[in-house]
Every structure is written in structure tokens, then in C-alpha cells.
Coordinates of C-alpha atoms and ligand atoms in Angstrom, one line a residue:
M1 CA 33.8 0.0 -69.8
N2 CA 33.3 -3.6 -70.8
P3 CA 32.0 -5.8 -67.9
Q4 CA 34.4 -8.5 -68.9
H5 CA 37.3 -6.2 -68.4
L6 CA 36.0 -5.3 -65.0
M7 CA 35.9 -9.0 -64.0
S8 CA 39.5 -9.8 -65.1
P9 CA 41.8 -7.8 -62.9
N10 CA 45.0 -9.1 -64.6
E11 CA 44.2 -8.0 -68.1
G12 CA 45.5 -4.7 -69.5
P13 CA 47.3 -1.8 -67.9
L14 CA 46.1 -0.2 -64.7
T15 CA 44.1 3.0 -65.0
D16 CA 43.1 5.8 -62.6
L17 CA 39.8 7.1 -61.5
A18 CA 40.3 10.1 -63.7
D19 CA 40.2 7.8 -66.8
L20 CA 36.7 6.4 -66.0
P21 CA 33.8 7.6 -68.1
G22 CA 31.1 9.6 -66.5
P23 CA 28.6 12.4 -66.9
R24 CA 30.1 15.8 -67.6
G25 CA 29.9 18.2 -64.6
L26 CA 30.5 21.9 -63.9
P27 CA 33.5 23.4 -62.2
L28 CA 33.2 23.3 -58.4
V29 CA 29.8 21.7 -58.2
G30 CA 30.5 18.8 -60.5
N31 CA 27.3 16.9 -61.2
L32 CA 25.4 18.3 -58.2
L33 CA 22.9 20.3 -60.2
Q34 CA 22.0 17.3 -62.3
I35 CA 20.8 15.5 -59.1
D36 CA 17.2 15.6 -58.0
K37 CA 17.5 14.0 -54.5
P38 CA 14.3 11.9 -54.5
R39 CA 15.2 10.5 -57.8
F40 CA 19.0 10.1 -57.2
H41 CA 18.9 6.3 -57.6
Q42 CA 17.1 6.5 -61.0
Q43 CA 19.6 9.1 -62.2
L44 CA 22.5 6.8 -61.2
E45 CA 20.9 3.8 -62.9
K46 CA 20.3 5.8 -66.1
W47 CA 24.0 6.9 -66.1
A48 CA 25.0 3.2 -65.6
Q49 CA 23.1 2.4 -68.8
E50 CA 25.0 5.1 -70.6
F51 CA 28.5 4.8 -69.1
G52 CA 28.7 1.2 -68.1
P53 CA 29.1 -0.9 -64.9
L54 CA 31.9 1.4 -63.4
Y55 CA 31.8 5.2 -63.9
K56 CA 32.6 8.3 -62.0
L57 CA 30.9 11.5 -61.0
R58 CA 31.5 14.3 -58.6
L59 CA 29.2 15.9 -56.1
G60 CA 30.9 19.2 -55.2
P61 CA 34.5 18.3 -54.1
Q62 CA 33.6 14.6 -53.5
P63 CA 34.6 12.2 -56.3
I64 CA 32.3 9.1 -56.4
V65 CA 32.6 5.8 -58.2
V66 CA 29.4 4.1 -59.2
L67 CA 29.4 0.3 -59.6
S68 CA 26.6 -1.9 -60.9
N69 CA 28.2 -5.3 -61.7
S70 CA 26.6 -7.6 -59.1
E71 CA 29.5 -10.0 -59.0
I72 CA 32.0 -7.3 -58.1
I73 CA 29.5 -5.6 -55.7
T74 CA 29.2 -9.0 -53.9
Q75 CA 33.0 -9.2 -53.7
L76 CA 33.3 -5.7 -52.2
L77 CA 30.5 -6.3 -49.7
K78 CA 32.2 -9.5 -48.6
Q79 CA 35.4 -7.6 -47.8
R80 CA 33.8 -5.8 -44.9
P81 CA 34.5 -4.7 -42.2
D82 CA 38.3 -4.7 -43.0
S83 CA 38.5 -3.3 -46.5
F84 CA 35.3 -1.3 -46.9
S85 CA 33.2 0.6 -44.4
R86 CA 30.0 2.6 -44.4
T87 CA 30.8 6.2 -45.4
R88 CA 32.5 8.9 -43.2
K89 CA 29.8 11.3 -44.1
L90 CA 27.1 9.0 -42.7
K91 CA 29.1 8.9 -39.5
I92 CA 29.5 12.7 -39.3
V93 CA 25.9 13.5 -40.3
G94 CA 24.6 10.9 -37.8
Q95 CA 26.8 12.4 -35.0
E96 CA 25.5 15.9 -35.8
M97 CA 21.9 14.6 -35.5
A98 CA 22.8 13.2 -32.1
L99 CA 22.1 9.6 -33.2
D100 CA 24.2 7.2 -31.2
P101 CA 25.7 4.6 -33.5
G102 CA 24.3 1.1 -33.4
L103 CA 25.1 -1.9 -35.6
F104 CA 24.5 -0.1 -38.9
G105 CA 26.8 2.8 -38.0
S106 CA 29.6 0.8 -36.3
E107 CA 32.9 -0.5 -37.8
G108 CA 35.7 -3.0 -36.9
D109 CA 35.6 -4.8 -33.5
T110 CA 32.8 -2.6 -32.1
W111 CA 30.7 -3.8 -35.1
R112 CA 31.7 -7.5 -34.6
V113 CA 30.6 -7.6 -30.9
Q114 CA 27.1 -6.1 -31.8
R115 CA 26.7 -8.2 -34.9
R116 CA 26.8 -11.5 -32.9
M117 CA 24.2 -10.3 -30.5
V118 CA 21.9 -8.8 -33.1
M119 CA 22.1 -11.9 -35.3
S120 CA 21.1 -14.2 -32.4
G121 CA 18.2 -11.8 -31.4
F122 CA 16.7 -12.1 -34.9
D123 CA 17.4 -15.7 -35.8
P124 CA 14.6 -18.0 -36.8
A125 CA 14.2 -19.5 -33.3
H126 CA 13.7 -16.0 -31.8
V127 CA 11.3 -15.0 -34.5
K128 CA 9.3 -18.2 -33.9
G129 CA 9.3 -17.6 -30.2
Y130 CA 7.9 -14.1 -30.8
F131 CA 5.3 -15.4 -33.2
P132 CA 2.3 -15.1 -30.7
S133 CA 3.0 -11.3 -30.3
L134 CA 3.3 -11.0 -34.1
Q135 CA -0.1 -12.6 -34.4
M136 CA -1.5 -10.0 -32.0
V137 CA 0.1 -7.1 -33.9
A138 CA -1.4 -8.5 -37.1
Q139 CA -4.9 -8.7 -35.4
Q140 CA -4.5 -5.0 -34.6
L141 CA -3.7 -4.2 -38.2
A142 CA -6.8 -6.3 -39.3
K143 CA -9.0 -4.3 -36.8
R144 CA -7.8 -1.0 -38.1
W145 CA -8.5 -2.1 -41.7
E146 CA -11.8 -3.6 -40.8
K147 CA -12.9 -0.2 -39.5
A148 CA -11.8 1.5 -42.7
A149 CA -13.6 -1.1 -44.8
I150 CA -16.8 -0.7 -42.9
H151 CA -16.7 3.1 -43.2
Q152 CA -15.5 2.8 -46.8
E153 CA -12.5 5.0 -46.0
S154 CA -9.3 5.2 -48.0
I155 CA -6.3 3.9 -46.1
D156 CA -3.0 5.7 -46.2
L157 CA -1.1 2.5 -46.9
Q158 CA 2.4 3.4 -45.8
R159 CA 1.3 5.2 -42.6
D160 CA -0.6 2.1 -41.4
L161 CA 2.2 -0.2 -42.5
M162 CA 4.8 1.8 -40.6
R163 CA 2.6 1.5 -37.4
Y164 CA 2.6 -2.3 -38.1
T165 CA 6.4 -2.5 -38.5
V166 CA 7.1 -0.3 -35.4
D167 CA 4.8 -2.3 -33.2
T168 CA 6.4 -5.5 -34.5
I169 CA 10.0 -4.5 -33.9
A170 CA 9.3 -2.9 -30.5
G171 CA 7.6 -6.2 -29.4
L172 CA 10.3 -8.5 -30.8
A173 CA 13.5 -6.6 -30.0
F174 CA 12.6 -4.7 -26.8
G175 CA 9.6 -6.6 -25.4
V176 CA 7.5 -3.4 -25.4
A177 CA 3.9 -3.2 -26.7
V178 CA 3.9 0.3 -28.1
N179 CA 0.6 -0.4 -29.9
T180 CA 0.6 2.5 -32.4
L181 CA -1.9 0.5 -34.5
S182 CA -4.8 1.0 -32.1
S183 CA -4.1 4.7 -31.6
E184 CA -5.2 7.6 -33.7
E185 CA -2.6 9.8 -32.2
D186 CA 0.8 10.6 -33.7
L187 CA 3.1 8.5 -31.6
I188 CA 6.7 7.3 -31.8
Q189 CA 6.5 6.4 -35.5
S190 CA 5.6 10.0 -36.5
H191 CA 8.9 11.2 -34.9
L192 CA 10.8 8.3 -36.4
D193 CA 9.5 9.3 -39.8
R194 CA 11.4 12.6 -39.6
I195 CA 14.8 11.0 -39.3
F196 CA 15.4 9.2 -42.6
P197 CA 14.3 12.0 -44.9
K198 CA 16.5 14.5 -43.0
L199 CA 19.5 12.1 -42.8
F200 CA 19.2 11.5 -46.5
N201 CA 18.9 15.2 -47.3
R202 CA 21.9 16.1 -45.3
L203 CA 24.0 13.3 -46.9
L204 CA 23.4 14.9 -50.3
T205 CA 23.8 18.5 -49.1
I206 CA 27.3 19.9 -49.8
F207 CA 27.1 23.0 -47.5
P208 CA 26.3 21.9 -43.9
Y209 CA 24.1 24.9 -43.2
W210 CA 22.6 23.3 -40.1
R211 CA 25.9 23.8 -38.3
Y212 CA 25.3 27.6 -38.5
F213 CA 21.5 28.0 -38.4
K214 CA 18.5 25.8 -38.2
L215 CA 15.4 25.8 -40.4
P216 CA 12.0 24.9 -38.8
S217 CA 12.4 21.4 -40.2
D218 CA 15.8 21.0 -38.4
R219 CA 14.3 22.2 -35.1
A220 CA 11.4 19.7 -35.6
L221 CA 14.0 17.0 -36.1
D222 CA 15.8 17.9 -32.9
Q223 CA 12.6 17.7 -31.0
S224 CA 11.7 14.3 -32.5
I225 CA 15.1 12.9 -31.6
V226 CA 14.7 14.1 -28.0
F227 CA 11.2 12.5 -27.9
I228 CA 12.5 9.2 -29.3
K229 CA 15.5 9.1 -26.9
E230 CA 13.1 9.6 -24.0
A231 CA 11.0 6.7 -25.3
I232 CA 14.1 4.6 -25.6
R233 CA 15.1 5.4 -22.0
G234 CA 11.6 4.1 -21.0
F235 CA 12.1 0.8 -23.0
I236 CA 15.5 0.3 -21.3
Q237 CA 14.1 1.0 -17.9
Q238 CA 11.3 -1.6 -18.5
A239 CA 13.8 -4.2 -19.6
R240 CA 16.1 -3.6 -16.6
Q241 CA 13.1 -4.0 -14.3
A242 CA 12.1 -7.3 -16.0
L243 CA 15.7 -8.5 -15.5
A244 CA 15.6 -7.5 -11.8
E245 CA 12.2 -9.1 -11.2
Q246 CA 12.7 -12.3 -13.1
P247 CA 16.3 -13.6 -12.4
E248 CA 15.8 -16.5 -14.7
L249 CA 15.9 -14.0 -17.6
R250 CA 19.6 -13.6 -16.8
E251 CA 20.2 -17.1 -18.1
K252 CA 17.8 -16.9 -21.0
P253 CA 16.9 -13.3 -22.0
N254 CA 13.6 -12.9 -23.8
N255 CA 14.7 -10.3 -26.3
L256 CA 17.6 -8.4 -27.8
L257 CA 17.4 -5.5 -25.4
Q258 CA 17.6 -7.7 -22.4
A259 CA 20.6 -9.6 -24.0
M260 CA 22.4 -6.3 -24.7
L261 CA 21.8 -5.0 -21.1
L262 CA 23.2 -8.2 -19.7
A263 CA 26.3 -7.7 -21.9
T264 CA 26.9 -4.2 -20.5
E265 CA 27.6 -5.9 -17.1
L266 CA 30.5 -7.8 -18.6
E267 CA 33.5 -5.5 -18.8
S268 CA 35.1 -7.5 -21.6
S269 CA 31.9 -7.3 -23.8
G270 CA 32.7 -3.8 -25.2
V271 CA 28.9 -3.0 -24.9
D272 CA 28.0 0.0 -22.9
D273 CA 24.7 2.0 -22.3
A274 CA 25.3 4.3 -25.3
L275 CA 25.6 1.3 -27.6
V276 CA 22.5 -0.2 -26.2
A277 CA 20.5 3.0 -26.8
G278 CA 22.1 3.3 -30.3
N279 CA 20.9 -0.1 -31.2
V280 CA 17.4 0.4 -30.0
M281 CA 17.2 3.5 -32.3
T282 CA 18.9 1.5 -35.1
M283 CA 16.4 -1.4 -35.0
L284 CA 13.5 1.0 -34.9
L285 CA 14.8 2.9 -37.9
A286 CA 16.1 -0.1 -39.9
G287 CA 13.0 -2.2 -39.3
E288 CA 10.4 0.4 -40.0
D289 CA 10.5 1.9 -43.5
T290 CA 12.2 -0.9 -45.2
T291 CA 9.6 -3.5 -44.4
A292 CA 6.6 -1.1 -44.6
N293 CA 7.7 0.1 -48.1
T294 CA 8.3 -3.4 -49.3
I295 CA 4.7 -4.4 -48.3
A296 CA 3.4 -1.3 -49.9
W297 CA 5.1 -2.0 -53.2
L298 CA 4.0 -5.7 -53.1
T299 CA 0.4 -4.6 -52.5
Y300 CA 0.5 -2.3 -55.5
L301 CA 2.2 -4.8 -57.8
I302 CA 0.0 -7.7 -56.9
W303 CA -3.1 -5.5 -57.5
Q304 CA -1.8 -4.6 -60.9
N305 CA -1.6 -8.3 -61.8
P306 CA -5.0 -9.9 -61.3
S307 CA -3.9 -13.5 -62.0
T308 CA -1.1 -13.2 -59.4
L309 CA -3.5 -11.7 -56.9
E310 CA -5.8 -14.6 -57.5
R311 CA -3.1 -17.2 -57.1
A312 CA -1.7 -15.6 -53.9
K313 CA -5.1 -15.3 -52.4
N314 CA -6.0 -19.0 -53.2
E315 CA -2.7 -20.1 -51.7
I316 CA -3.4 -18.3 -48.5
R317 CA -7.0 -19.4 -48.3
E318 CA -6.1 -23.1 -49.0
R319 CA -3.0 -23.4 -46.8
I320 CA -4.0 -21.3 -43.7
S321 CA -6.6 -23.0 -41.5
D322 CA -7.6 -19.7 -39.8
V323 CA -6.7 -16.6 -41.6
K324 CA -7.3 -14.6 -38.5
C325 CA -4.6 -16.5 -36.7
P326 CA -2.1 -18.2 -39.0
T327 CA 0.5 -20.5 -37.4
Y328 CA 4.2 -20.1 -37.9
D329 CA 4.4 -23.4 -39.9
E330 CA 1.5 -22.4 -42.2
L331 CA 3.2 -19.1 -43.0
N332 CA 6.3 -20.9 -44.1
Q333 CA 4.3 -23.0 -46.5
L334 CA 3.3 -19.9 -48.6
T335 CA 5.8 -20.5 -51.3
Y336 CA 4.0 -18.6 -54.0
L337 CA 3.6 -15.6 -51.7
E338 CA 7.3 -15.8 -51.0
A339 CA 8.0 -15.7 -54.8
C340 CA 5.8 -12.6 -55.0
I341 CA 7.9 -10.9 -52.3
L342 CA 11.2 -11.8 -54.0
E343 CA 9.9 -10.5 -57.3
T344 CA 8.7 -7.2 -55.6
M345 CA 12.2 -6.8 -54.1
R346 CA 13.8 -7.5 -57.5
L347 CA 11.8 -4.7 -59.1
K348 CA 11.4 -2.3 -56.2
P349 CA 14.3 -2.9 -53.8
V350 CA 13.8 -0.4 -51.0
A351 CA 17.5 0.0 -50.7
P352 CA 18.4 0.4 -54.4
Q353 CA 21.9 1.7 -53.6
L354 CA 24.5 0.9 -51.0
P355 CA 27.4 3.4 -50.5
L356 CA 30.8 2.2 -49.2
E357 CA 34.1 3.8 -48.5
A358 CA 37.5 2.1 -49.4
L359 CA 39.6 1.8 -46.2
H360 CA 42.8 1.1 -48.2
D361 CA 44.1 1.8 -51.7
T362 CA 42.5 -1.0 -53.8
Q363 CA 41.5 -2.0 -57.3
I364 CA 38.3 -2.6 -59.0
G365 CA 39.1 -4.5 -62.2
Q366 CA 42.0 -2.6 -63.7
V367 CA 41.0 0.7 -62.0
R368 CA 43.0 2.0 -59.0
I369 CA 40.7 3.1 -56.2
P370 CA 42.5 5.3 -53.6
K371 CA 41.8 4.9 -49.9
G372 CA 38.8 7.0 -48.9
T373 CA 37.0 6.8 -52.3
L374 CA 33.2 6.7 -52.0
I375 CA 31.7 3.8 -54.0
I376 CA 28.0 3.7 -54.6
N377 CA 26.8 0.2 -55.4
L378 CA 23.7 0.0 -57.5
L379 CA 21.7 -3.0 -56.3
R380 CA 19.0 -2.9 -59.0
S381 CA 20.7 -2.2 -62.3
E382 CA 21.3 -5.9 -63.2
S383 CA 18.2 -7.3 -61.7
V384 CA 16.1 -5.3 -64.2
D385 CA 18.5 -5.6 -67.1
P386 CA 16.8 -7.3 -70.1
D387 CA 20.2 -8.8 -71.0
R388 CA 20.2 -10.7 -67.7
V389 CA 16.5 -11.3 -67.0
A390 CA 13.9 -12.2 -69.6
N391 CA 10.9 -9.8 -69.6
A392 CA 12.9 -7.9 -67.0
H393 CA 10.4 -5.2 -66.2
A394 CA 7.4 -7.5 -65.8
F395 CA 6.1 -8.7 -62.4
E396 CA 6.3 -12.4 -62.8
P397 CA 6.7 -14.2 -59.5
Q398 CA 6.7 -17.6 -61.1
R399 CA 10.2 -16.9 -62.4
W400 CA 11.5 -17.5 -58.8
E401 CA 10.1 -21.0 -58.9
Q402 CA 12.1 -21.8 -62.0
E403 CA 15.3 -19.7 -61.8
G404 CA 15.4 -18.6 -58.2
A405 CA 19.1 -19.7 -57.7
Q406 CA 20.3 -17.6 -60.7
L407 CA 18.2 -14.6 -59.8
K408 CA 19.5 -14.6 -56.2
K409 CA 22.9 -13.9 -57.6
I410 CA 21.9 -10.6 -59.2
S411 CA 19.0 -9.5 -56.9
M412 CA 20.3 -8.7 -53.4
P413 CA 17.7 -6.5 -51.7
F414 CA 19.2 -7.4 -48.3
G415 CA 22.8 -6.7 -49.3
A416 CA 25.4 -9.4 -49.1
G417 CA 28.4 -10.6 -47.1
P418 CA 29.0 -10.3 -43.3
R419 CA 26.9 -7.1 -43.0
M420 CA 23.9 -8.5 -44.9
C421 CA 20.6 -7.4 -43.2
P422 CA 20.2 -9.3 -39.9
G423 CA 16.5 -8.5 -40.0
R424 CA 15.8 -10.3 -43.2
Y425 CA 14.1 -13.4 -41.7
L426 CA 11.9 -11.2 -39.5
A427 CA 11.1 -9.0 -42.5
M428 CA 10.0 -12.0 -44.6
T429 CA 7.8 -13.3 -41.8
E430 CA 6.2 -9.9 -41.2
I431 CA 5.5 -9.3 -44.8
K432 CA 3.8 -12.7 -45.2
M433 CA 1.8 -12.0 -42.1
A434 CA 0.6 -8.6 -43.4
M435 CA -0.4 -10.2 -46.7
V436 CA -2.4 -13.0 -44.9
V437 CA -4.3 -10.2 -43.2
L438 CA -4.8 -8.3 -46.5
L439 CA -5.6 -11.2 -48.9
G440 CA -7.1 -13.6 -46.4
Q441 CA -9.5 -11.3 -44.6
F442 CA -10.4 -8.6 -47.1
E443 CA -11.3 -7.9 -50.8
I444 CA -9.1 -5.2 -52.2
T445 CA -11.2 -2.7 -54.2
F446 CA -8.4 -0.2 -55.1
V447 CA -4.7 0.3 -54.7
G448 CA -3.1 3.3 -56.4
T449 CA -2.4 7.0 -56.3
T450 CA -4.9 9.7 -55.9
N451 CA -4.0 11.1 -59.3
G452 CA -4.3 7.7 -61.0
Q453 CA -0.7 7.7 -62.2
E454 CA 1.8 4.9 -61.5
P455 CA 3.3 5.6 -58.0
E456 CA 6.5 7.5 -58.2
E457 CA 9.6 6.1 -56.6
V458 CA 10.8 8.5 -53.9
L459 CA 14.2 8.0 -52.4
S460 CA 14.5 9.3 -48.9
F461 CA 17.2 6.9 -47.5
T462 CA 14.8 4.1 -48.4
M463 CA 12.8 4.0 -51.6
M464 CA 9.1 4.3 -51.2
P465 CA 6.0 4.6 -53.4
K466 CA 4.5 8.1 -53.3
D467 CA 1.0 8.6 -52.2
L468 CA -0.4 5.0 -52.2
V469 CA -3.9 4.6 -51.2
L470 CA -5.7 1.3 -50.4
R471 CA -9.4 0.7 -50.3
L472 CA -10.9 -2.5 -48.9
A473 CA -14.2 -4.3 -48.6
L474 CA -15.1 -7.1 -46.2
Ligands
HEM501 C1 12.2 -5.8 -46.4 C2 12.9 -5.3 -45.4 C3 14.3 -5.0 -45.3 C4 15.2 -4.7 -46.3 C5 15.0 -4.7 -47.8 C6 16.5 -4.5 -45.7 C7 17.6 -4.2 -46.4 C8 18.9 -3.9 -45.7 C9 20.1 -3.7 -46.5 C10 20.2 -3.6 -48.0 C11 21.1 -3.5 -45.5 C12 22.5 -3.3 -45.8 C13 23.2 -4.6 -45.9 C14 24.7 -4.5 -46.3 O1 25.4 -3.6 -45.9 O2 25.1 -5.5 -46.9 C15 20.5 -3.7 -44.2 C16 21.2 -3.7 -43.0 C17 20.6 -3.8 -41.8 N1 19.3 -4.1 -41.5 FE1 17.8 -4.4 -42.9 N2 16.3 -4.6 -44.3 C18 15.0 -4.9 -44.0 C19 14.5 -5.1 -42.8 C20 15.1 -5.0 -41.6 C21 14.5 -5.3 -40.3 C22 13.1 -5.8 -40.1 C23 15.5 -5.1 -39.4 C24 15.3 -5.4 -37.9 C25 15.5 -4.7 -37.0 C26 16.7 -4.7 -40.1 C27 17.9 -4.4 -39.5 C28 19.1 -4.1 -40.2 C29 20.3 -3.7 -39.5 C30 20.6 -3.6 -38.0 C31 21.3 -3.6 -40.5 C32 22.8 -3.2 -40.4 C33 23.6 -4.5 -40.4 C34 25.1 -4.3 -40.3 O3 25.6 -3.3 -40.6 O4 25.7 -5.3 -39.9 N3 16.4 -4.7 -41.4 N4 19.1 -4.0 -44.4

């Protein structure tokens, strides 16, 4: 389909989903057997090159529309929560895993109430207020890496970064120092790490076998969820105690968890204990992999491009007076580093696809979309399209200095519209802080995979680099 046609809803006759192009499938299973789950996003992007910006496929009985035109994706994302929602299957699979819905999994008015609270918990003023704790978490990361550098040990990059992001989010949103970075034990983050892969796997499994029998991995998941819920109960108890002991917090809560607990006391707020617990889980999940994987991709890409590495390092060493303790304002002056982050997210968005469901009969271009249709939005197709971006597959952060405004229209790693990621400001601050630790305090001696190949992209709800190892010297 020609993209122009897609953008001009009043041209030509209306057509149906059935008329859309798409890969040929088999009876009953449709295109299911052509899907390799960890590479699902790459397969969808490949088909978009072949069949155009709007095509159809079928996974078992489920017809799916795949959209890759950024302008129309933005229009759809803006029509939430009233015209499009997250998918029914996400809701069902989440319920079956005993995950209480938080902001990500809520819709309509329940979503609106939470959105206001979460946005104010993560606004720049709150992130700035939390900055001293972020400095402490960064120092723990530096200590951990210093040990590895002294002993010349390889660092499992993602594992360490996930500890860093869990410690950050628990400190900022719940006021809890979980301090996984200074522990060698498998703590909360190893239980969290089981949830996304299982959730993703079940979303793409047609026969819900787990309703009838459980595999060892399903039983391990159940245990992890019990463990995390117990930890969440502990966080909530601590926050309630702080509210009881320091009445002044009732006027000015210190963090999102305290604000949510205060809201449960107002009958009209629509916030209850289950919603609070659901949001603690949501923030832990949404804030962990996404940010950790982005830092991991950035580290790899920057290492692959020595002149970029040099420039980013120089910027950090020139603008930060004490790399062991950068200030909030200094971090905000790292404009080249920011361009490196944006360029990483253009090439390696950790959420390369965003599925939605149509809540009413609607239309995309001239195509009728019935209520209930699943629409997968591809967030990377255009941002790496050579027709839209010069030298599209190269890592060139300086392009953001020249054409940032244009690029922002097609690269949307945080989504768009009213449900755009509320953690984006925190994520950018966290990423910069981790890079100041890495480039300001260490010399990188190696970033790559153990087999020497380019790291594979593995989709497991978020998209991560496979088997990345980091080696450092002091
Ligand atoms: C580099 C890091 C991150 C990336 C790339 C990212 C990306 C995204 C994307 C693509 C969405 C969906 C947006 C949409 O539907 O339009 C989202 C939603 C969300 N993100 Fe993030 N995210 C990141 C970090 C974080 C952090 C640190 C938090 C903090 C807790 C967070 C919390 C959330 C929540 C709660 C939602 C659901 C918002 C809603 O439905 O209203 N994210 N994120």
C-alpha cells in the first residue's frame, strides 16, 4: 500500500482488512509457524519492507494489522484511552499470572486517576529532589565495577545494570534502599527477571497450556511472583510507617508510594490497596529492563565508534567537576551524551513494537478496522529507513544536533500521546549518570559478546542485546 494513500482518508473507496496485503499463512495456524518469538520484531519489520506500511497477518485465529507509518501511529497513540487500549490478551495473561494491574495495564477513568499521580511522582522536580539518592546508587555501581576492574573480571553488563535500575526505582518511587548492587545474592531483581520473558512468551502462545498444567518454569514464575508480592507488602508497610511517624509527609509526601497511600484514604480517589500494590510492581517492571537494556546498547554502540567514545568521554571529563559525584545541573549539560542516547534509541529502541486494540469500529486510511482488531505499531521501521534518514543504519549522534526536531517525529522510543512513558525523564537522568560512572571513572577495554559476533537482538517483552560482556580498567 502506498503511504500517501494511507495518509489521505478521503481518497478512493473503502476497503476491508481482508484486502490488505500480508504474508501467506497456513490454515488454522496462520503465520504462527513463521514466527520465532525472540525475533518477532525483526520479522514484522521485514514484512513491513515487503508489504508496506499497513499489512495483515494471522496468529492462529487472531487477525493482526501491522502499522509502521509514524504519522499515523502517532495519531492512533493520541486517541487513547478512549479509542484504543492495550490489548485484551495482555489483561488476561496478566490476570492469570496474578499481576495486579497498575498504570500500564489500566484503562479509562482508572487509568486517568493513576496517570496524574504517577506523572507528578516522576516529574523533573521529583527526580531532582531524589538526586542525592541516585548519586549514592551510582557510587554503588562504581564500587562494583571497580572490584571487577581490579580483579580483571568480565562484567555481565545487563545483570549489573538491572541491579542499578531496580535500586534507583525502589529509592525514587518507594523510598526503599534495596541495595542489590552491593550484594552478591540473587535478590528481588532475579525474581523480577522471570516475569517479562514469561509474559511475552504467553502473549505469543496460542494454546494456554498453563491453565491445565504447569511446567517447571511456570512454577518458578509463581514462586517469584509470591516473593515479589511479599517484598512489595514490606515496601508498603515501611511507607505507611513513615506516614504515621512523620505527619508532615501527609502534606508533602516524599515519593510516589506515599502519595498513592494517602490517596487510598480519600474515598473519591478511586485508588485502593490493590492498585497501589499493582503500581509498585508496574514501576519495578517498567523501570528495570527498559533503562538497563538502553544503557547496555549505548555502551556497545559507543565502544564500536571510537571517535564518539572519545568525544563523549571528553565532554564528561570537561563538564563534570567531580566524576564521582556529578551534580544535577552538570548532568543536564551533557548535550553530546544526550545525542548519543537518542541515537541509541533510534537504532535500538527497547520497545520496538507497541500493540493496541481498537475500542470501536474505525478506519486507518481507507481501510475499515473493526472494533477489537489488534494493531501492532512498529516504532523502528521509519527511524532506520534509508528513505527517511541519511546513512540510516550508522550510529551518528551528531545528526541529533542538526536534525533533532525532524528525527523526533519518526523516532519515538517512549511512545507518544497521553500514555507516553512517564518514566522518560528519570530514564534519561539514570542513563547519563551510569555513563558518567563508566566513561568518567574507567577505561573500557572490551564490550562485546563472548563469541565475538555482533550482539543479537532478543525480544522478550523488551528488546535486549544477547550476552554482552564488559571489561574495564582503572
Ligand atoms: C529507556 C527507558 C525507557 C523506555 C525506552 C520506555 C519506553 C516506554 C514505552 C514505549 C511505553 C509505552 C508508551 C505508550 O503506550 O505510548 C512506556 C510506558 C510506561 N513506562 Fe516506560 N520506558 C522507559 C523507562 C521507564 C521508567 C524508568 C519508568 C519508571 C518507573 C517507566 C514507566 C512506565 C510506565 C508506568 C508506563 C505506562 C504508561 C501508561 O500506560 O500511561 N518507564 N515506556
